[in-house]
PDB file of C-alpha atoms in Angstrom:
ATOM      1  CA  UNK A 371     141.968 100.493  92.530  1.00  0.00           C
ATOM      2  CA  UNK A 372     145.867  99.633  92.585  1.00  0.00           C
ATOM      3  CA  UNK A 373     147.466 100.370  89.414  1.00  0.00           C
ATOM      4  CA  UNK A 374     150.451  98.366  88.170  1.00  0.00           C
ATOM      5  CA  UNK A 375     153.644 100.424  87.722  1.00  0.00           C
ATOM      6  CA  UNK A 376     155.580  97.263  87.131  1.00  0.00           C
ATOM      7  CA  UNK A 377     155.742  93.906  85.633  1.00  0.00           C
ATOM      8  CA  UNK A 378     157.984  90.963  84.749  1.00  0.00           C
ATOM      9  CA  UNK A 379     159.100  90.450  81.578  1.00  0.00           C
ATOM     10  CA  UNK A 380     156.579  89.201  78.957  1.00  0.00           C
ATOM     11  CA  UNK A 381     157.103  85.278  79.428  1.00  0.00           C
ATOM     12  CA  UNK A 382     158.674  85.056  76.009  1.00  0.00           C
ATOM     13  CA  UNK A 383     161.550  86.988  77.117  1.00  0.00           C
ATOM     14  CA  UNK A 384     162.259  84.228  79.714  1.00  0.00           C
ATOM     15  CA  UNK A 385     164.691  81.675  78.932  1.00  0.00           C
ATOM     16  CA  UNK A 386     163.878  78.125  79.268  1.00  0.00           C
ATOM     17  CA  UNK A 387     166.460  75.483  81.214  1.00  0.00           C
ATOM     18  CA  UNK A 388     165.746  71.690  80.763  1.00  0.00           C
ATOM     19  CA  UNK A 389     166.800  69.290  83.791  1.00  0.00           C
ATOM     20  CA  UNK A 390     166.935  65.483  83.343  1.00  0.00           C
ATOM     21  CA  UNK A 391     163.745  64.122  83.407  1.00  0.00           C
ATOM     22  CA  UNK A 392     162.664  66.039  81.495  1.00  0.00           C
ATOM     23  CA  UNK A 393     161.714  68.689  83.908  1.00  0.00           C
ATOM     24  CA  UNK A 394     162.627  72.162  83.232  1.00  0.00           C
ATOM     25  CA  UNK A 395     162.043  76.085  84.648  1.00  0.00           C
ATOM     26  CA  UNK A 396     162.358  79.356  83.095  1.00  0.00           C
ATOM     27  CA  UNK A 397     164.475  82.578  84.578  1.00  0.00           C
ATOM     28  CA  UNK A 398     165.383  85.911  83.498  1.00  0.00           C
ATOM     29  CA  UNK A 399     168.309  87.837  83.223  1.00  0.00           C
ATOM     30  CA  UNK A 400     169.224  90.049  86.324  1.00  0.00           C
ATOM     31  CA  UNK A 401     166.359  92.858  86.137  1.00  0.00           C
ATOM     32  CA  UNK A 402     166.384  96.128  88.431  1.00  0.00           C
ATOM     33  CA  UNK A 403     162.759  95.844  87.878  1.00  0.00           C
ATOM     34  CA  UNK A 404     161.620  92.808  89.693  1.00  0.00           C
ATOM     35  CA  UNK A 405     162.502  93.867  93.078  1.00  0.00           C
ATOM     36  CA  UNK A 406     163.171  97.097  95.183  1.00  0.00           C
ATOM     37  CA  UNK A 407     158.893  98.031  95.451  1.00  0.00           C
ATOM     38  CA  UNK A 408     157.110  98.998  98.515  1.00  0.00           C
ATOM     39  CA  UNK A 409     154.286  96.856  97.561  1.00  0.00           C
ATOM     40  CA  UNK A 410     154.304  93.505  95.716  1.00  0.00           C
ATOM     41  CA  UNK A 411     151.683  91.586  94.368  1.00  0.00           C
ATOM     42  CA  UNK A 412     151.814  87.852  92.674  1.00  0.00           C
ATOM     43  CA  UNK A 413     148.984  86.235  90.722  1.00  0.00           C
ATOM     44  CA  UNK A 414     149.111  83.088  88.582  1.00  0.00           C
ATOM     45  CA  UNK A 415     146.783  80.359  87.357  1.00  0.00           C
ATOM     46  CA  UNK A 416     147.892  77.203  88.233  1.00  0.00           C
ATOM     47  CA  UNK A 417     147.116  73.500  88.015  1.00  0.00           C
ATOM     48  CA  UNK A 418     148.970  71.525  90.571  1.00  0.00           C
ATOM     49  CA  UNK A 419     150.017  67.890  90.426  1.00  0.00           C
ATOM     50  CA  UNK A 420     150.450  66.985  93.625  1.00  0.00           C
ATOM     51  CA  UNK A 421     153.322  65.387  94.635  1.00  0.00           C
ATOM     52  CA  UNK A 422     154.554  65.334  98.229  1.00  0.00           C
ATOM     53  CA  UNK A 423     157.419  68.145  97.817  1.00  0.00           C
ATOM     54  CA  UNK A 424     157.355  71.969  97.196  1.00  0.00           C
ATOM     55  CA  UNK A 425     157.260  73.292  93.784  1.00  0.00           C
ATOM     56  CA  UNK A 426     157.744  76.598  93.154  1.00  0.00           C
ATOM     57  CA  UNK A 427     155.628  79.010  90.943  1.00  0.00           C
ATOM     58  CA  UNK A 428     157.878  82.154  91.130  1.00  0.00           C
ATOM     59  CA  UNK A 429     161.306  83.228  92.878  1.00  0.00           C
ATOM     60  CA  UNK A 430     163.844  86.266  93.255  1.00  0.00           C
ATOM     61  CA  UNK A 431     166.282  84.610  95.533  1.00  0.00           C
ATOM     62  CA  UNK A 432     166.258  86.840  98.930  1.00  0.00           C
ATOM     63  CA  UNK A 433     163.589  89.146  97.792  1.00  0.00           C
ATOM     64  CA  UNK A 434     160.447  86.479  97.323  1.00  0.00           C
ATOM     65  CA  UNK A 435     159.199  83.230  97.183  1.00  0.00           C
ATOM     66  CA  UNK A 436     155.771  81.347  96.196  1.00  0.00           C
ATOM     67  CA  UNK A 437     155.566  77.929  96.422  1.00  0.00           C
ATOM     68  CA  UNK A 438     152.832  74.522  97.010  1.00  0.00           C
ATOM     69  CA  UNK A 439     152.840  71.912  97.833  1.00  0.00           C
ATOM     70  CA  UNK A 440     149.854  69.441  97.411  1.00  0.00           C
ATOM     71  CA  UNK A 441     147.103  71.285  99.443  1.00  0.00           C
ATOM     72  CA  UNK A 442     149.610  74.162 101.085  1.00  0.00           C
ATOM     73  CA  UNK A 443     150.576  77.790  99.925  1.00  0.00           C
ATOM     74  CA  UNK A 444     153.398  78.729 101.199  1.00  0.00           C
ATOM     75  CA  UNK A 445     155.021  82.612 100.498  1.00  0.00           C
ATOM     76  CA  UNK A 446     158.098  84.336 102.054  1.00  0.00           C
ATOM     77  CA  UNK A 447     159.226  87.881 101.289  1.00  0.00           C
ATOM     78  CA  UNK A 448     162.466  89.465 102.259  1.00  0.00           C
ATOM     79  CA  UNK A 449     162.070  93.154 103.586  1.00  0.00           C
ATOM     80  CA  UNK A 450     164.397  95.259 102.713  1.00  0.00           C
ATOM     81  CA  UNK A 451     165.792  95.626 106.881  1.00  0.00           C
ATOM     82  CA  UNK A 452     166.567  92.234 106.520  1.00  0.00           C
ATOM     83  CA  UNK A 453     163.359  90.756 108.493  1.00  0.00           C
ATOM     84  CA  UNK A 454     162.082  87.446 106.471  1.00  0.00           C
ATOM     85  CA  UNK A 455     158.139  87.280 106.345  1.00  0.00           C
ATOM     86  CA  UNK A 456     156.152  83.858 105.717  1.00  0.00           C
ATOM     87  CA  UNK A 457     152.681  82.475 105.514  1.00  0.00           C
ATOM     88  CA  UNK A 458     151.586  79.018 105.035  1.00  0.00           C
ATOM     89  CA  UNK A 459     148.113  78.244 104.906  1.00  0.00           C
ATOM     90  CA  UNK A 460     146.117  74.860 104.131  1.00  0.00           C
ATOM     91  CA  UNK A 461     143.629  75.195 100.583  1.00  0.00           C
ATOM     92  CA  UNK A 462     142.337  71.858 100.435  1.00  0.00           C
ATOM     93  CA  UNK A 463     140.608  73.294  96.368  1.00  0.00           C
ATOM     94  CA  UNK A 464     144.132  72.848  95.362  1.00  0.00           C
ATOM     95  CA  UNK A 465     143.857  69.035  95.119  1.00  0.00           C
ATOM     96  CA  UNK A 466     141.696  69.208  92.823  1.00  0.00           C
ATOM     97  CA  UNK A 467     143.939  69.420  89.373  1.00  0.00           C
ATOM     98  CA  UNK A 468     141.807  72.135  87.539  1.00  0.00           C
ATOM     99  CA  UNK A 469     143.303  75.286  87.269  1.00  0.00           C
ATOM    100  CA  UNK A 470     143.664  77.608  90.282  1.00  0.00           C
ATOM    101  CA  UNK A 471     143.964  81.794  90.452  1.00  0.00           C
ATOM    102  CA  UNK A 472     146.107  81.949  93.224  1.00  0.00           C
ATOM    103  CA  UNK A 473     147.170  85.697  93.966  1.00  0.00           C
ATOM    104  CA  UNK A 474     149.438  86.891  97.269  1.00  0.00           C
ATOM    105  CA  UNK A 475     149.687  90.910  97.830  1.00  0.00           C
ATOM    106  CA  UNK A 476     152.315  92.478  99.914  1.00  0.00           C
ATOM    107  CA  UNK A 477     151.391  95.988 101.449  1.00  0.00           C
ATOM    108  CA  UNK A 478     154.501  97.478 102.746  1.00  0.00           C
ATOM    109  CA  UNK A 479     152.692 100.508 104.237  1.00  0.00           C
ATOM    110  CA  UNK A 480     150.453  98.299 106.447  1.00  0.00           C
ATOM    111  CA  UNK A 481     152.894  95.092 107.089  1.00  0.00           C
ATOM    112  CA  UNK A 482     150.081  92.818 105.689  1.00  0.00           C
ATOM    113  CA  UNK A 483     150.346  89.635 103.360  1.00  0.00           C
ATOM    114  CA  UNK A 484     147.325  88.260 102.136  1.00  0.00           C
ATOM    115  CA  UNK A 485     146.920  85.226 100.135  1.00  0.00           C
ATOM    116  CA  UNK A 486     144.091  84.605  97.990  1.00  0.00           C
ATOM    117  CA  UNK A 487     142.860  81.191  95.937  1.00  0.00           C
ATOM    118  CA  UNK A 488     139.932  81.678  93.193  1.00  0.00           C
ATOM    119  CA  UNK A 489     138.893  84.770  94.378  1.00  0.00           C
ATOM    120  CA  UNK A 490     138.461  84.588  98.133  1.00  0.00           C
ATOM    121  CA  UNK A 491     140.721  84.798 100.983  1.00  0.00           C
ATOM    122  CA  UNK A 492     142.989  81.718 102.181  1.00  0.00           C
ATOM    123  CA  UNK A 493     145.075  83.532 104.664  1.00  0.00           C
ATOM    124  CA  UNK A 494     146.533  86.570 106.062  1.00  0.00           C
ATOM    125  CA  UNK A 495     149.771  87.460 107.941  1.00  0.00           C
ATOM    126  CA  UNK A 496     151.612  90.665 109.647  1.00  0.00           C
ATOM    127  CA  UNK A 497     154.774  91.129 108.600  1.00  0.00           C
ATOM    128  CA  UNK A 498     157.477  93.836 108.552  1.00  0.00           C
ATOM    129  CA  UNK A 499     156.878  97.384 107.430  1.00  0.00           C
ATOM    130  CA  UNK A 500     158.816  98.305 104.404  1.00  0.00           C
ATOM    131  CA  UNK A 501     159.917  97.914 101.254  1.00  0.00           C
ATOM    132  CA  UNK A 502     160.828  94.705  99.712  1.00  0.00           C
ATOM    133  CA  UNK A 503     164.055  93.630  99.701  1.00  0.00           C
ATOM    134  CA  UNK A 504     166.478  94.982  96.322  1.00  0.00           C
ATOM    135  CA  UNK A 505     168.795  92.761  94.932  1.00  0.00           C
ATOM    136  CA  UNK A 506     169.228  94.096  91.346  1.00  0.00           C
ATOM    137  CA  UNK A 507     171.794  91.151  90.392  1.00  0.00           C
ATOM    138  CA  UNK A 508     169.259  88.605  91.064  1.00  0.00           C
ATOM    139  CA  UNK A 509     166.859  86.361  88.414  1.00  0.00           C
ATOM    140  CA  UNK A 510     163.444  85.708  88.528  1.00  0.00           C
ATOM    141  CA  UNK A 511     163.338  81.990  88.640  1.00  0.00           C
ATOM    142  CA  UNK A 512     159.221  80.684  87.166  1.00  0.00           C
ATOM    143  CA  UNK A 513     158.373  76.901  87.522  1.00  0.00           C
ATOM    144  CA  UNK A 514     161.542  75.726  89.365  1.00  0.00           C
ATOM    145  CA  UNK A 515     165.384  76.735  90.365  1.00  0.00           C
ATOM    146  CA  UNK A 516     168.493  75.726  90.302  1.00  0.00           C
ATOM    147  CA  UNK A 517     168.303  74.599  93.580  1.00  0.00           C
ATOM    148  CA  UNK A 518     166.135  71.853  92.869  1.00  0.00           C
ATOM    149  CA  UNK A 519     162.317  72.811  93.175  1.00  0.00           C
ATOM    150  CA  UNK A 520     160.083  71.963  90.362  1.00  0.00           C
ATOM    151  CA  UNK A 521     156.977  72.662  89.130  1.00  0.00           C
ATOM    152  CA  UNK A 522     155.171  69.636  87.795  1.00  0.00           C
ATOM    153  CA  UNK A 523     151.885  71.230  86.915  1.00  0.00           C
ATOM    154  CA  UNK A 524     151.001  73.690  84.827  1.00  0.00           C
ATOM    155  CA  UNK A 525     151.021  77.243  84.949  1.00  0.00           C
ATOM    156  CA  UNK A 526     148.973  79.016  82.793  1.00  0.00           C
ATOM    157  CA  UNK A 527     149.541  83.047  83.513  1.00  0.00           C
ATOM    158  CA  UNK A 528     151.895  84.635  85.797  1.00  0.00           C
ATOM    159  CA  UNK A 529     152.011  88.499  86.755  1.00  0.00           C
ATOM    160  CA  UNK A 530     154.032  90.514  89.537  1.00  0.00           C
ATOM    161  CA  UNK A 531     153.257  93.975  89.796  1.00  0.00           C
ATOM    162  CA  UNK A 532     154.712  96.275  92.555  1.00  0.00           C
TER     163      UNK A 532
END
């Protein structure tokens, strides 16, 4: 059983920014913590309105990215050799708006990403060998980004562990 050395900050600790619309996302400060890990692992429940564009669940700029968009997952991980590792795979369960445990794991020994929705397995890639990419000035970026994605569902729980 994998044990979790790591976690981001307790979602309290993450600062809320509202957008017109009255759309908003939460980040973090710049945390050593959230990247720099030779294994990463994502899982969140979410509930997904779907809407035609991408909306991201979680993001350290250049280190990782989870995203959906109506019935897609899409994740991309920055190695720390500079390689950029994606998979996008089709879950048609996500149109349906009830709440979703959607978890991606990273093993940096073996190169694999495998994606996972309620449980069972939705897709798997080969990607680099290594460590994730370490940006230690970066922010973790939950439910949108400055750069315009969105999330307009909900997300109910959201843990990375490395």
């Amino acid at each position: 059983k994998r044990q979790v050395i790591d976690r981001a900050p307790d979602p309290l600790s993450i600062s809320e920014v509202k957008l017109e619309g009255g759309y908003g996302y939460h980040q973090t400060e710049p945390a050593p913590k959230l990247s720099a890990a030779l294994n990463l692992t994502i899982e969140a429940s979410v509930s997904l309105k779907a809407n035609g564009a991408w909306q991201l669940i979680a993001a350290v700029p250049d280190v990782f990215d989870l995203r959906l968009m109506d019935d897609r997952i899409r994740f991309s991980l920055w190695t720390i050799d500079g390689a950029v590792a994606r998979i996008d795979t089709v879950a048609k369960a996500l149109l349906d708006p009830k709440p979703h445990d959607l978890a991606v794991v990273f093993d940096g020994l073996s190169g694999e990403i495998t994606l996972f929705l309620d449980g069972a397995e939705a897709g798997r890639k080969s990607a680099s060998f290594g460590p994730v990419n370490y940006l230690p000035t970066q922010r973790l970026y939950v439910g949108g980004a400055p750069w315009g994605l969105i999330f307009e569902g909900r997300i109910g729980a959201l843990k990375i562990s490395r």
